[in-house]
Coordinates of C-alpha atoms in Angstrom, one line a residue:
M653 CA 8.1 -18.0 -18.4
R654 CA 5.9 -15.1 -19.6
I655 CA 4.7 -13.2 -16.6
I656 CA 2.4 -10.2 -16.3
V657 CA 2.7 -8.0 -13.2
V658 CA 0.0 -5.4 -12.5
G659 CA 1.2 -2.6 -10.1
A660 CA 4.6 -1.0 -9.7
G661 CA 4.5 -0.3 -6.0
K662 CA 7.1 -1.5 -3.5
V663 CA 6.2 -5.1 -3.8
G664 CA 5.6 -4.9 -7.5
T665 CA 9.0 -3.4 -8.4
A666 CA 10.8 -5.8 -6.0
L667 CA 9.0 -8.7 -7.6
C668 CA 10.0 -7.5 -11.1
R669 CA 13.6 -7.3 -10.0
S670 CA 13.5 -10.9 -8.8
L671 CA 11.7 -12.2 -11.9
V672 CA 14.1 -10.5 -14.3
K673 CA 17.0 -11.8 -12.3
E674 CA 15.7 -15.3 -12.9
K675 CA 15.3 -14.6 -16.6
H676 CA 11.5 -14.5 -17.0
D677 CA 9.8 -12.4 -19.6
V678 CA 8.0 -9.7 -17.7
I679 CA 5.4 -7.2 -18.7
L680 CA 4.5 -4.5 -16.1
I681 CA 1.2 -2.7 -16.2
E682 CA 0.9 0.5 -14.1
E683 CA -1.4 3.5 -14.2
K684 CA 1.2 6.1 -13.3
E685 CA 3.3 6.8 -16.4
E686 CA 6.3 8.2 -14.5
V687 CA 6.4 5.3 -12.1
L688 CA 6.2 2.8 -14.9
K689 CA 9.0 4.6 -16.8
Q690 CA 11.4 4.3 -13.8
A691 CA 10.6 0.6 -13.2
S692 CA 10.8 -0.5 -16.9
K693 CA 14.0 1.4 -17.4
R694 CA 15.6 0.1 -14.2
Y695 CA 14.8 -3.6 -14.8
D696 CA 14.7 -3.7 -18.6
I697 CA 11.1 -4.9 -18.9
I698 CA 8.1 -4.1 -21.2
G699 CA 5.8 -1.5 -19.6
L700 CA 2.1 -0.7 -20.4
V701 CA 0.4 2.4 -19.0
G702 CA -3.1 1.6 -17.9
N703 CA -5.6 -0.1 -15.5
G704 CA -4.9 -3.8 -15.1
A705 CA -8.6 -4.5 -14.9
N706 CA -9.2 -3.0 -18.3
F707 CA -10.0 -5.6 -21.0
K708 CA -8.2 -3.7 -23.7
I709 CA -5.0 -3.3 -21.7
L710 CA -4.9 -7.0 -21.0
E711 CA -5.5 -7.7 -24.7
Q712 CA -2.6 -5.4 -25.5
A713 CA -0.4 -7.3 -23.0
D714 CA -1.3 -10.7 -24.7
V715 CA -2.7 -12.0 -21.5
S716 CA -3.9 -15.2 -23.3
E717 CA -0.2 -16.1 -23.8
C718 CA 0.6 -15.5 -20.1
D719 CA 1.9 -18.3 -17.9
I720 CA 1.4 -16.4 -14.6
F721 CA -0.6 -13.2 -14.1
I722 CA 0.2 -11.3 -10.8
A723 CA -2.1 -8.5 -9.7
I724 CA -0.3 -6.6 -6.9
T725 CA -1.7 -3.0 -6.9
D726 CA -2.6 -1.3 -3.6
K727 CA -6.4 -1.8 -4.4
D728 CA -7.7 -5.3 -3.5
E729 CA -10.7 -5.0 -5.7
V730 CA -8.7 -4.1 -8.8
N731 CA -6.4 -7.0 -8.1
M732 CA -9.3 -9.5 -7.9
I733 CA -11.2 -8.1 -10.9
S734 CA -8.1 -8.1 -13.1
A735 CA -7.1 -11.6 -12.1
V736 CA -10.6 -13.0 -12.7
L737 CA -10.6 -11.3 -16.1
A738 CA -7.1 -12.5 -17.0
K739 CA -8.1 -16.1 -16.1
K740 CA -11.1 -15.8 -18.4
M741 CA -8.9 -14.5 -21.2
G742 CA -6.5 -17.4 -21.0
A743 CA -3.9 -16.7 -18.3
K744 CA -2.7 -20.1 -16.9
E745 CA -2.2 -19.1 -13.3
T746 CA -3.3 -16.0 -11.3
V747 CA -1.8 -14.5 -8.2
V748 CA -3.4 -11.7 -6.3
R749 CA -2.5 -9.5 -3.3
V750 CA -5.4 -9.1 -0.9
R751 CA -4.7 -7.0 2.2
N752 CA -8.1 -5.9 3.5
P753 CA -9.1 -7.8 6.7
E754 CA -12.7 -7.7 5.4
Y755 CA -11.6 -10.3 2.8
S756 CA -10.0 -12.6 5.3
N757 CA -12.9 -15.0 5.4
T758 CA -13.3 -18.7 4.5
Y759 CA -14.7 -17.9 1.1
F760 CA -11.4 -16.2 0.1
K761 CA -9.0 -18.3 2.2
D762 CA -10.4 -21.8 2.1
K763 CA -13.1 -22.1 -0.5
N764 CA -11.3 -19.7 -2.9
F765 CA -14.5 -19.3 -5.0
L766 CA -12.8 -16.9 -7.4
G767 CA -10.3 -19.6 -8.4
F768 CA -7.0 -17.7 -7.8
S769 CA -3.9 -19.9 -7.8
L770 CA -2.4 -17.9 -4.9
V771 CA -3.6 -15.2 -2.6
V772 CA -0.9 -13.2 -0.9
N773 CA -1.4 -10.9 2.1
P774 CA 1.9 -9.3 3.0
E775 CA 0.6 -7.9 6.3
L776 CA -0.8 -11.2 7.5
L777 CA 2.5 -12.9 6.5
A778 CA 4.4 -10.2 8.4
A779 CA 2.1 -10.7 11.5
R780 CA 2.8 -14.4 11.5
Y781 CA 6.5 -13.7 11.3
I782 CA 6.4 -11.3 14.2
A783 CA 4.3 -13.8 16.2
N784 CA 7.1 -16.4 15.7
T785 CA 9.7 -13.8 16.7
V786 CA 7.7 -13.1 19.9
E787 CA 7.6 -16.8 20.7
F788 CA 11.4 -17.1 20.3
P789 CA 12.6 -13.7 21.6
N790 CA 16.3 -14.5 21.8
A791 CA 16.4 -15.1 18.1
L792 CA 16.9 -12.4 15.5
S793 CA 14.8 -14.3 12.9
V794 CA 12.7 -17.4 12.8
E795 CA 11.7 -19.5 9.7
G796 CA 9.8 -22.7 9.7
F797 CA 9.8 -25.7 7.3
A798 CA 7.4 -28.7 7.0
N799 CA 4.7 -27.1 9.2
S800 CA 7.4 -25.9 11.6
R801 CA 8.8 -29.4 12.3
V802 CA 12.2 -27.9 11.4
I803 CA 13.1 -24.4 12.5
L804 CA 15.8 -22.1 11.2
M805 CA 16.8 -19.3 13.7
S806 CA 19.5 -16.7 13.7
F807 CA 21.4 -15.4 16.8
K808 CA 24.0 -12.8 17.5
V809 CA 27.1 -14.1 19.3
T810 CA 28.2 -11.6 22.0
D811 CA 31.3 -11.5 24.2
K812 CA 29.2 -12.9 27.0
S813 CA 28.0 -15.9 24.9
Q814 CA 29.1 -19.4 25.9
M815 CA 29.3 -20.3 22.2
S816 CA 32.1 -17.8 21.4
G817 CA 35.4 -19.7 20.8
I818 CA 34.1 -23.2 20.2
N819 CA 34.4 -25.0 16.9
L820 CA 31.4 -26.6 15.1
E821 CA 32.5 -30.1 15.7
N822 CA 32.3 -29.5 19.5
F823 CA 29.1 -27.6 19.0
R824 CA 27.5 -30.7 17.3
K825 CA 28.8 -32.9 20.1
T826 CA 27.2 -30.6 22.7
F827 CA 23.9 -29.9 21.0
G828 CA 23.3 -33.2 19.2
N829 CA 21.2 -32.7 16.0
L830 CA 21.5 -28.9 15.9
L831 CA 23.4 -27.6 12.9
I832 CA 25.0 -24.2 12.4
C833 CA 24.4 -24.0 8.6
V834 CA 25.4 -20.4 7.9
I835 CA 27.7 -17.8 9.6
E836 CA 27.6 -14.1 8.8
R837 CA 30.9 -12.5 9.8
Q838 CA 32.1 -9.0 9.2
G839 CA 29.8 -8.6 6.2
Q840 CA 30.8 -12.0 4.7
V841 CA 28.4 -15.0 4.5
F842 CA 29.7 -18.6 4.4
I843 CA 28.6 -22.2 5.1
P844 CA 31.0 -23.4 7.8
D845 CA 32.7 -26.7 8.2
G846 CA 33.6 -28.7 11.4
E847 CA 36.8 -26.8 12.0
T848 CA 35.1 -23.4 11.9
I849 CA 35.4 -21.5 15.2
I850 CA 32.5 -19.4 16.4
Q851 CA 33.6 -15.8 17.1
T852 CA 32.2 -12.9 19.0
G853 CA 30.2 -10.7 16.6
D854 CA 29.1 -13.6 14.4
K855 CA 25.5 -13.9 13.3
I856 CA 24.8 -17.7 13.2
Y857 CA 21.9 -19.5 11.6
V858 CA 21.0 -22.6 13.5
T859 CA 18.6 -25.3 12.3
G860 CA 17.0 -28.2 14.2
S861 CA 13.6 -29.8 15.2
R862 CA 11.2 -27.4 16.9
V863 CA 11.7 -29.0 20.4
E864 CA 15.5 -29.0 20.1
M865 CA 15.5 -25.4 18.9
L866 CA 13.3 -24.4 21.8
L867 CA 15.8 -25.9 24.2
F868 CA 18.7 -24.2 22.5
H869 CA 16.8 -20.9 22.4
N870 CA 16.3 -21.1 26.2
Y871 CA 20.0 -22.2 26.6
I872 CA 21.1 -18.9 24.9
K873 CA 19.1 -17.0 27.5
A874 CA 16.0 -18.0 29.5
K875 CA 13.6 -15.3 28.5
A876 CA 9.9 -15.2 27.6
I877 CA 7.9 -12.3 26.5
K878 CA 4.9 -11.5 28.8
T879 CA 4.2 -7.9 27.8
L880 CA 4.3 -6.3 24.3
M881 CA 3.8 -2.7 23.2
I882 CA 2.8 -2.1 19.6
V883 CA 3.4 1.3 18.0
G884 CA 1.0 1.9 15.1
A885 CA -2.5 0.4 14.6
G886 CA -2.2 -0.7 11.0
K887 CA -3.1 -3.8 9.1
I888 CA -0.1 -5.8 10.5
S889 CA -1.1 -4.9 14.1
Y890 CA -4.6 -6.0 13.3
Y891 CA -3.5 -9.4 12.1
L892 CA -0.9 -9.7 14.8
L893 CA -3.5 -9.3 17.6
H894 CA -5.7 -11.9 16.0
T895 CA -2.8 -14.2 15.6
M896 CA -1.8 -13.8 19.3
K897 CA -5.4 -13.8 20.7
N898 CA -4.9 -17.3 22.4
T899 CA -1.6 -16.4 24.1
H900 CA -1.2 -14.9 27.6
I901 CA 0.9 -12.0 26.4
K902 CA -0.4 -8.6 27.6
V903 CA -0.5 -6.1 24.8
K904 CA -0.9 -2.3 24.6
I905 CA -1.2 -0.3 21.4
I906 CA -0.3 3.4 20.8
E907 CA -1.9 5.0 17.7
V908 CA -1.7 8.6 16.6
N909 CA -4.8 8.5 14.4
Q910 CA -8.0 8.9 16.4
E911 CA -10.2 7.0 13.9
R912 CA -7.9 4.0 13.8
A913 CA -7.4 4.0 17.6
Q914 CA -11.2 3.9 18.0
L915 CA -11.5 1.1 15.5
F916 CA -9.0 -1.0 17.4
A917 CA -10.6 -0.2 20.7
N918 CA -13.9 -1.5 19.4
E919 CA -12.4 -4.6 17.7
F920 CA -10.1 -5.6 20.6
P921 CA -11.9 -4.5 23.8
D922 CA -9.4 -6.4 26.1
V923 CA -6.4 -4.5 24.6
P924 CA -5.6 -1.0 26.0
V925 CA -5.4 1.5 23.0
V926 CA -3.6 4.8 23.7
L927 CA -4.2 7.8 21.4
G928 CA -0.8 9.4 20.9
D929 CA 2.4 9.5 18.9
G930 CA 4.2 6.3 19.8
T931 CA 7.4 7.6 18.1
A932 CA 7.6 10.6 20.5
K933 CA 9.9 10.3 23.4
N934 CA 7.5 11.8 26.0
V935 CA 4.7 9.5 25.0
L936 CA 7.0 6.4 25.2
M937 CA 8.1 7.5 28.7
E938 CA 4.6 8.3 29.8
E939 CA 3.4 4.9 28.7
R940 CA 6.4 3.2 30.4
A941 CA 7.6 1.6 27.2
F942 CA 10.9 0.7 28.8
D943 CA 9.1 -1.7 31.3
Y944 CA 7.8 -3.9 28.4
D945 CA 9.5 -7.1 27.5
A946 CA 9.1 -6.3 23.8
V947 CA 8.2 -3.3 21.6
A948 CA 7.0 -3.7 17.9
T949 CA 7.3 -0.5 15.9
L950 CA 4.9 -0.9 13.1
T951 CA 4.0 2.5 11.8
G952 CA 3.7 3.3 8.1
V953 CA 6.9 5.4 8.1
D954 CA 10.2 3.4 8.0
E955 CA 12.3 6.2 9.2
E956 CA 10.1 6.7 12.3
N957 CA 10.2 3.0 13.0
I958 CA 14.0 2.9 12.8
I959 CA 14.6 6.0 14.9
T960 CA 12.1 4.9 17.6
S961 CA 13.7 1.4 17.7
M962 CA 17.2 2.9 18.0
Y963 CA 16.0 5.0 20.9
L964 CA 14.4 2.0 22.6
E965 CA 17.5 -0.1 22.0
S966 CA 19.6 2.5 23.8
H967 CA 17.4 2.1 26.9
G968 CA 17.8 -1.6 27.0
I969 CA 14.5 -3.0 25.7
Q970 CA 14.7 -6.8 25.8
K971 CA 13.2 -7.3 22.4
N972 CA 12.9 -4.8 19.6
I973 CA 10.9 -5.5 16.5
T974 CA 11.1 -3.0 13.7
K975 CA 9.1 -2.9 10.4
V976 CA 11.1 -1.7 7.5
N977 CA 10.0 -1.9 3.9
R978 CA 12.7 0.1 2.2
T979 CA 15.6 -2.4 2.2
S980 CA 18.1 0.4 1.5
L981 CA 17.5 1.6 5.0
L982 CA 18.5 -1.7 6.6
E983 CA 22.1 -0.8 6.7
I984 CA 21.3 2.0 9.2
I985 CA 20.3 -0.6 11.9
D986 CA 23.1 -2.5 13.5
D987 CA 22.2 -6.1 14.3
K988 CA 21.9 -6.0 18.1
E989 CA 21.6 -9.1 20.2
F990 CA 17.9 -9.1 20.4
S991 CA 16.7 -6.9 17.5
S992 CA 14.5 -8.2 14.8
I993 CA 13.7 -6.6 11.4
V994 CA 10.5 -7.5 9.6
T995 CA 10.2 -6.6 5.9
P996 CA 6.6 -7.3 4.6
K997 CA 7.7 -6.6 1.0
N998 CA 10.4 -9.2 1.1
I999 CA 8.2 -11.8 2.7
A1000 CA 5.5 -11.2 0.0
V1001 CA 8.1 -11.4 -2.8
D1002 CA 9.5 -14.7 -1.4
T1003 CA 6.0 -16.2 -1.2
I1004 CA 5.3 -15.3 -4.9
M1005 CA 8.8 -16.4 -6.1
H1006 CA 8.3 -19.7 -4.3
F1007 CA 5.1 -20.1 -6.4
V1008 CA 6.8 -19.1 -9.6
R1009 CA 9.7 -21.5 -9.1
G1010 CA 7.3 -24.2 -8.2
R1011 CA 5.6 -23.9 -11.6
F1012 CA 9.0 -24.1 -13.2
N1013 CA 9.8 -27.6 -11.7
A1014 CA 9.7 -30.9 -13.5
Q1015 CA 7.7 -33.9 -12.3
D1016 CA 10.5 -35.4 -10.2
S1017 CA 10.7 -32.7 -7.6
N1018 CA 8.6 -30.1 -6.0
L1019 CA 9.8 -26.8 -4.4
E1020 CA 7.6 -26.5 -1.3
A1021 CA 9.1 -23.5 0.5
L1022 CA 11.5 -20.7 -0.1
H1023 CA 13.0 -18.2 2.4
H1024 CA 15.8 -15.7 1.9
V1025 CA 18.0 -15.0 5.0
A1026 CA 21.2 -12.9 5.6
N1027 CA 19.7 -10.0 3.7
G1028 CA 18.9 -12.1 0.7
R1029 CA 22.3 -13.6 0.3
V1030 CA 21.3 -17.1 1.4
E1031 CA 18.4 -19.2 0.2
A1032 CA 16.7 -21.8 2.4
L1033 CA 14.6 -24.2 0.3
Q1034 CA 12.4 -27.2 0.8
F1035 CA 12.0 -29.8 -1.9
E1036 CA 9.9 -32.9 -2.0
I1037 CA 11.6 -35.9 -3.6
K1038 CA 9.3 -37.6 -6.1
E1039 CA 9.3 -41.0 -7.7
N1040 CA 11.4 -40.3 -10.8
N1041 CA 14.0 -38.3 -8.9
K1042 CA 17.5 -39.7 -9.7
M1043 CA 18.8 -38.6 -6.3
A1044 CA 16.4 -41.1 -4.5
G1045 CA 18.3 -44.1 -3.1
Q1046 CA 21.7 -42.4 -3.1
T1047 CA 23.7 -41.6 0.0
L1048 CA 24.3 -37.9 0.6
S1049 CA 28.0 -38.4 0.4
S1050 CA 27.7 -39.9 -3.1
L1051 CA 25.8 -36.8 -4.4
E1052 CA 28.0 -34.3 -6.2
L1053 CA 26.6 -31.2 -4.7
R1054 CA 27.6 -27.7 -5.9
Q1055 CA 29.9 -25.6 -3.7
N1056 CA 28.1 -23.8 -0.9
V1057 CA 25.2 -26.2 -0.8
L1058 CA 24.2 -27.9 2.5
I1059 CA 21.5 -30.5 3.1
A1060 CA 20.4 -29.3 6.5
A1061 CA 17.5 -31.8 7.2
I1062 CA 15.3 -34.4 5.8
I1063 CA 11.6 -34.9 6.8
R1064 CA 10.5 -38.5 6.4
K1065 CA 7.0 -39.6 7.4
G1066 CA 6.7 -36.5 9.6
K1067 CA 9.9 -37.1 11.5
A1068 CA 12.9 -34.8 11.2
I1069 CA 16.3 -36.4 10.3
F1070 CA 19.5 -34.3 10.6
P1071 CA 21.6 -36.4 8.2
T1072 CA 25.2 -37.5 7.9
G1073 CA 26.9 -38.5 4.6
E1074 CA 25.6 -42.1 5.1
D1075 CA 21.9 -41.2 5.0
T1076 CA 20.0 -41.8 1.8
L1077 CA 17.2 -39.8 0.2
Q1078 CA 13.9 -41.7 -0.3
V1079 CA 10.8 -41.0 -2.4
G1080 CA 8.5 -38.8 -0.4
D1081 CA 11.2 -37.2 1.6
K1082 CA 11.1 -33.4 2.2
M1083 CA 14.7 -32.1 1.9
I1084 CA 15.7 -28.8 3.4
V1085 CA 18.6 -27.1 1.7
I1086 CA 20.7 -24.1 2.6
T1087 CA 22.7 -22.6 -0.2
L1088 CA 24.6 -19.4 -1.2
A1089 CA 23.7 -20.2 -4.8
Q1090 CA 20.9 -18.0 -6.2
N1091 CA 17.8 -18.7 -8.3
I1092 CA 17.5 -22.4 -7.5
S1093 CA 14.3 -23.6 -9.3
H1094 CA 14.9 -27.3 -9.5
V1095 CA 16.4 -29.9 -7.1
Y1096 CA 19.0 -30.8 -9.8
D1097 CA 20.3 -27.2 -9.7
L1098 CA 21.9 -28.3 -6.4
L1099 CA 24.2 -30.7 -8.3
K1100 CA 27.3 -30.1 -10.2
R1101 CA 26.8 -29.9 -13.9

């Protein structure tokens, strides 16, 4: 497809990389010439220097021939104006990034009076991800499918874990419908079979219904988060507090900027807001950070978040949540038992790529969800089986699936089924697939050619 991207920031460049990898024709519009040169050279794409809300620049980019127009600069207003203009000029679909809380109202979210195909708010998505992580503190990551009827969680297997040393066949007998669908071991990722033995140090990805996953989560270690400290009063923190407002978790925020600290104090009168540098050792000790069940380090500087989290980890914080946008830094942080990394950039790119792939589908299937796990090496996908789908009516054992493809669950009339080879796919089913294959756009891509 022909796709125009406006903005070569962190999300924009990461998106261009994913789009080029999936062989789309990409035109990148960016005001800063040097930034544009670096991005267009790195990803072999066409670059245009200029303002994405400029009529002449859009004409130059042949926006009338564009399949998807994506405005993802750091200015919400520029994104919205350029997308409205692109739509008027003939772009088939428009995607915009809108981050400002002032635009989080029903006119933008529900009524969508500007007619955008998709509105992406990376900070809001990251806040929801963190809220899930707080709800399931024993898990390293939490992803939901079919309105969270099916949950995919990852756990670190320690030498104290009761799971270490058992094979997957016995695991299934013990935990019923739960399925270990991916194992990350010593830098390698694979889909296990029934004979695979869980080892100390493994990072396992487990899927099941929400209720069964909650029971398994508590089996790992009975732990609930009752107190949370947030370092950094940015947009993610703002959305996180609104997301958690109906919970009983006691929250404290530390913010170094006086204006932002005052804004949060006014907006959230029931939340203690401390003016200070939450990445400084003496401030953390003074505010008794080590007494909190969880600490979320959400400042705008990745390195500060990482160093602070490493310091907190060394003092035995039960749950450590760290915001990191520069994925090259992720190798610095070792996967501890209860540490979670949140990467807003990746969450936003996954959301947009899900939309792009969905527009690439035929009428017999529909890609409804896309998540990358295991540092992007595994795709977790949700497809709806439509009437003309040739897989409908067939047993799973009769399907000739590609190597490293696992059908983890089927949602049928709102009920989760964790299938065996004798189960069949039916029209209307939502099929959840785990695969090591990349760039799956269509349900038939899961089959052998």
